Amino acid sequence: EVQLVQSGGVVVQPGGSLRLSCAASGFTFRDHAMHWVRQAPGKSLEWVSVVTWDGFTTYSADSVRGRFTISRDNRKNSLYLQMNSLRAEDTALYYCAKDALGSSNWYYFDYWGQGTLVTVSS
Amino acid sequence: EIVLTQSPGTLSLSPGERATLSCRTSQSVRNNNLAWYQQKPGQAPRLLIYGASSRATGIPDRFSGSGSGTDFTLTISRLEPEDFAVYCCQQYGSSSITFGQGTRLEIK
């Protein structure tokens, strides 16, 4: 059974930093690109970032580029999102998601984590 | 980036009725790389359709997707009580993945 288990929620001050983690099991982690997708309260989904199977290629949404860094550790079957210079508008439920098809390209998401609530507030 | 516009915002129907949800894109989606998800309160999204018209594993055949270019449709042929949820489209034809704003399907 595919499982994506995420770290717990947190409150952080504006301008602060945070690292999210996602532990994968039930599939060959290194064979798939992985993503972060977020959902602000009452809003729709927003794709955040992707990392290819080998960790060498990443791509991010304009809204987070230069502030957030996605990475992975295939030895630990884990995905990460380093979030810096956090703003109030980054408050959201952050999901890690498995790419259904791609390893070096990215497509759509067939499995999702349970979500991590990040609240940016003073 | 490609902007996805879903309509209607809210759709009120009764069980047994047919639901038709629209997703229009600001540019043509390469290879019709469009997916649909269902999301219920407090749950992660669930993949329904990929490649505009292919059903994901385990999805009932009352769900179908169609369309091409900039105009896509999700149809639920006969609504079951568990189908009332929010539906969201996603394009993956460009490097920057984008989602629609969602359609809420509610019980009339």
Short mmCIF file of C-alpha atoms in Angstrom, two decimals:
data_model
loop_
_atom_site.label_atom_id
_atom_site.label_comp_id
_atom_site.label_asym_id
_atom_site.label_seq_id
_atom_site.Cartn_x
_atom_site.Cartn_y
_atom_site.Cartn_z
CA GLU A 1 0.00 0.00 0.00
CA VAL A 2 1.34 3.39 -1.00
CA GLN A 3 1.69 5.74 1.95
CA LEU A 4 2.92 9.30 2.18
CA VAL A 5 3.23 10.36 5.80
CA GLN A 6 3.90 14.00 6.53
CA SER A 7 5.30 15.83 9.52
CA GLY A 8 3.01 17.68 11.90
CA GLY A 9 1.60 21.18 11.61
CA VAL A 10 3.35 24.25 12.92
CA VAL A 11 2.97 27.97 13.51
CA VAL A 12 5.83 30.20 12.36
CA GLN A 13 6.36 33.94 12.41
CA PRO A 14 6.51 36.02 9.22
CA GLY A 15 10.03 35.98 7.85
CA GLY A 16 10.74 32.66 9.52
CA SER A 17 11.84 29.31 8.14
CA LEU A 18 10.50 25.79 8.27
CA ARG A 19 11.26 22.39 6.75
CA LEU A 20 8.45 20.01 5.87
CA SER A 21 9.06 16.30 5.43
CA CYS A 22 7.19 13.46 3.78
CA ALA A 23 8.06 9.78 4.30
CA ALA A 24 7.14 7.46 1.45
CA SER A 25 6.51 3.73 1.46
CA GLY A 26 4.78 1.08 -0.61
CA PHE A 27 6.38 2.00 -3.94
CA THR A 28 9.84 2.47 -5.45
CA PHE A 29 10.44 6.04 -4.35
CA ARG A 30 13.45 6.65 -6.59
CA ASP A 31 11.40 5.85 -9.69
CA HIS A 32 9.08 8.82 -9.34
CA ALA A 33 9.16 12.59 -9.43
CA MET A 34 7.60 14.06 -6.30
CA HIS A 35 5.65 17.26 -5.68
CA TRP A 36 4.42 19.67 -3.06
CA VAL A 37 0.92 21.11 -3.51
CA ARG A 38 -0.74 23.55 -1.11
CA GLN A 39 -4.26 24.63 -0.31
CA ALA A 40 -4.96 27.87 1.52
CA PRO A 41 -8.01 27.84 3.81
CA GLY A 42 -11.18 27.78 1.72
CA LYS A 43 -9.21 27.98 -1.51
CA SER A 44 -8.36 25.68 -4.37
CA LEU A 45 -5.17 23.71 -4.87
CA GLU A 46 -1.91 25.40 -5.84
CA TRP A 47 1.04 23.46 -7.16
CA VAL A 48 4.25 24.49 -5.37
CA SER A 49 7.24 22.53 -6.55
CA VAL A 50 8.54 19.33 -8.16
CA VAL A 51 11.77 17.33 -7.91
CA THR A 52 12.79 14.66 -10.41
CA TRP A 53 13.74 11.15 -9.38
CA ASP A 54 17.42 11.91 -8.92
CA GLY A 55 16.98 15.21 -7.13
CA PHE A 56 18.96 17.05 -9.80
CA THR A 57 16.09 18.91 -11.43
CA THR A 58 13.59 21.03 -9.55
CA TYR A 59 10.96 23.48 -10.67
CA SER A 60 8.78 25.78 -8.61
CA ALA A 61 5.82 28.09 -8.93
CA ASP A 62 6.61 31.78 -9.32
CA SER A 63 4.97 32.48 -5.95
CA VAL A 64 7.64 30.52 -4.05
CA ARG A 65 10.63 30.55 -6.35
CA GLY A 66 13.73 31.80 -4.55
CA ARG A 67 12.15 31.20 -1.11
CA PHE A 68 11.23 27.49 -1.11
CA THR A 69 13.56 24.61 -1.97
CA ILE A 70 12.38 21.08 -2.68
CA SER A 71 14.74 18.15 -2.16
CA ARG A 72 14.69 14.40 -1.59
CA ASP A 73 16.74 11.64 -0.04
CA ASN A 74 16.23 8.39 -1.94
CA ARG A 75 18.15 6.43 0.72
CA LYS A 76 15.55 7.48 3.29
CA ASN A 77 12.54 7.48 0.90
CA SER A 78 11.85 11.03 1.99
CA LEU A 79 10.81 14.31 0.41
CA TYR A 80 11.45 17.74 1.88
CA LEU A 81 10.40 21.34 1.44
CA GLN A 82 12.63 24.03 2.92
CA MET A 83 10.55 27.17 3.32
CA ASN A 84 12.31 30.49 3.97
CA SER A 85 11.14 34.10 4.21
CA LEU A 86 7.65 32.93 5.04
CA ARG A 87 4.71 35.28 4.50
CA ALA A 88 1.16 35.31 5.76
CA GLU A 89 -0.02 34.27 2.30
CA ASP A 90 1.97 31.03 2.62
CA THR A 91 -0.50 29.86 5.26
CA ALA A 92 -1.96 26.65 3.86
CA LEU A 93 -2.27 22.91 4.11
CA TYR A 94 0.76 21.50 2.33
CA TYR A 95 0.46 18.12 0.63
CA CYS A 96 3.23 15.96 -0.72
CA ALA A 97 2.14 14.07 -3.80
CA LYS A 98 3.53 11.26 -5.95
CA ASP A 99 3.79 11.78 -9.66
CA ALA A 100 1.82 9.06 -11.39
CA LEU A 101 4.01 8.71 -14.45
CA GLY A 102 7.16 10.70 -14.43
CA SER A 103 10.62 10.27 -13.12
CA SER A 104 12.40 12.96 -15.15
CA ASN A 105 9.23 14.75 -16.24
CA TRP A 106 6.11 15.57 -14.31
CA TYR A 107 2.45 14.93 -14.89
CA TYR A 108 -0.41 14.35 -12.44
CA PHE A 109 -0.73 12.99 -8.93
CA ASP A 110 -1.97 9.55 -8.00
CA TYR A 111 -1.22 9.52 -4.26
CA TRP A 112 -1.25 12.29 -1.70
CA GLY A 113 -0.05 12.70 1.86
CA GLN A 114 -2.41 13.67 4.65
CA GLY A 115 -1.27 17.28 4.60
CA THR A 116 0.70 19.51 6.98
CA LEU A 117 -0.89 22.73 8.17
CA VAL A 118 1.52 25.64 8.07
CA THR A 119 0.33 28.83 9.74
CA VAL A 120 2.38 31.98 9.28
CA SER A 121 1.38 34.44 11.97
CA SER A 122 2.91 36.70 14.57
CA GLU B 1 1.11 30.19 -16.99
CA ILE B 2 -2.04 28.46 -18.16
CA VAL B 3 -5.13 29.65 -16.31
CA LEU B 4 -7.95 27.15 -15.75
CA THR B 5 -11.49 28.42 -15.30
CA GLN B 6 -14.12 26.01 -13.99
CA SER B 7 -17.85 26.44 -14.27
CA PRO B 8 -20.22 26.54 -12.62
CA GLY B 9 -18.81 27.52 -9.26
CA THR B 10 -21.53 25.54 -7.53
CA LEU B 11 -23.82 22.91 -9.03
CA SER B 12 -26.93 21.81 -7.14
CA LEU B 13 -28.34 18.47 -8.25
CA SER B 14 -30.18 15.47 -6.84
CA PRO B 15 -28.95 11.87 -6.60
CA GLY B 16 -29.60 10.05 -9.85
CA GLU B 17 -29.19 13.16 -11.97
CA ARG B 18 -26.42 13.83 -14.48
CA ALA B 19 -23.66 16.31 -13.64
CA THR B 20 -21.66 18.19 -16.25
CA LEU B 21 -18.64 20.20 -15.08
CA SER B 22 -16.58 22.44 -17.34
CA CYS B 23 -12.89 23.36 -17.30
CA ARG B 24 -11.63 25.90 -19.81
CA THR B 25 -7.98 26.78 -20.23
CA SER B 26 -6.39 30.05 -21.33
CA GLN B 27 -4.14 28.22 -23.80
CA SER B 28 -4.37 24.90 -25.56
CA VAL B 29 -3.20 22.08 -23.28
CA ARG B 30 -0.41 20.07 -24.88
CA ASN B 31 -1.38 16.46 -25.57
CA ASN B 32 -4.64 17.08 -23.68
CA ASN B 33 -2.68 16.67 -20.46
CA LEU B 34 -5.58 17.40 -18.14
CA ALA B 35 -6.64 15.62 -14.97
CA TRP B 36 -9.66 15.80 -12.69
CA TYR B 37 -9.72 15.31 -8.91
CA GLN B 38 -12.45 14.90 -6.34
CA GLN B 39 -11.97 16.37 -2.88
CA LYS B 40 -14.17 15.86 0.18
CA PRO B 41 -13.93 17.94 3.36
CA GLY B 42 -10.88 17.07 5.44
CA GLN B 43 -9.49 14.73 2.80
CA ALA B 44 -6.73 14.87 0.25
CA PRO B 45 -7.73 15.05 -3.41
CA ARG B 46 -8.48 11.82 -5.24
CA LEU B 47 -7.47 11.31 -8.87
CA LEU B 48 -10.44 10.59 -11.12
CA ILE B 49 -9.37 11.24 -14.71
CA TYR B 50 -6.06 11.77 -16.49
CA GLY B 51 -5.21 12.45 -20.10
CA ALA B 52 -8.58 14.24 -20.34
CA SER B 53 -10.53 10.98 -20.68
CA SER B 54 -8.80 8.04 -18.98
CA ARG B 55 -10.27 6.84 -15.70
CA ALA B 56 -7.87 6.26 -12.85
CA THR B 57 -7.68 2.89 -11.13
CA GLY B 58 -10.79 2.03 -9.16
CA ILE B 59 -12.89 4.95 -10.42
CA PRO B 60 -16.48 3.95 -11.26
CA ASP B 61 -17.52 4.16 -14.90
CA ARG B 62 -20.19 6.74 -14.10
CA PHE B 63 -17.29 9.23 -14.17
CA SER B 64 -16.11 10.22 -17.63
CA GLY B 65 -13.91 12.93 -19.05
CA SER B 66 -13.89 14.48 -22.47
CA GLY B 67 -12.59 17.44 -24.42
CA SER B 68 -9.47 18.73 -26.06
CA GLY B 69 -7.53 21.91 -26.69
CA THR B 70 -8.97 24.46 -24.29
CA ASP B 71 -12.34 22.96 -23.44
CA PHE B 72 -12.74 19.97 -21.13
CA THR B 73 -15.67 18.33 -19.38
CA LEU B 74 -16.17 15.96 -16.47
CA THR B 75 -19.47 14.11 -16.55
CA ILE B 76 -21.00 12.04 -13.77
CA SER B 77 -23.76 10.05 -15.41
CA ARG B 78 -25.92 9.23 -12.38
CA LEU B 79 -25.05 10.92 -9.13
CA GLU B 80 -24.57 8.77 -6.05
CA PRO B 81 -24.72 10.30 -2.54
CA GLU B 82 -20.95 9.94 -2.16
CA ASP B 83 -20.30 12.01 -5.30
CA PHE B 84 -21.20 15.31 -3.66
CA ALA B 85 -17.84 17.01 -3.25
CA VAL B 86 -15.54 19.58 -4.83
CA TYR B 87 -14.08 18.79 -8.26
CA CYS B 88 -10.90 20.37 -9.56
CA CYS B 89 -9.15 20.19 -12.91
CA GLN B 90 -5.37 20.33 -13.37
CA GLN B 91 -3.26 20.83 -16.46
CA TYR B 92 0.16 19.26 -16.79
CA GLY B 93 0.90 20.26 -20.36
CA SER B 94 3.36 22.92 -19.31
CA SER B 95 6.23 22.96 -16.83
CA SER B 96 4.18 25.05 -14.43
CA ILE B 97 1.30 22.88 -13.30
CA THR B 98 -1.92 24.78 -12.60
CA PHE B 99 -5.31 23.95 -11.11
CA GLY B 100 -8.77 25.32 -11.62
CA GLN B 101 -10.62 27.02 -8.79
CA GLY B 102 -12.99 24.07 -8.33
CA THR B 103 -16.68 23.31 -8.74
CA ARG B 104 -18.69 22.45 -5.65
CA LEU B 105 -21.29 19.77 -6.35
CA GLU B 106 -23.98 19.97 -3.68
CA ILE B 107 -27.16 18.08 -2.97
CA LYS B 108 -30.28 19.91 -4.09
#
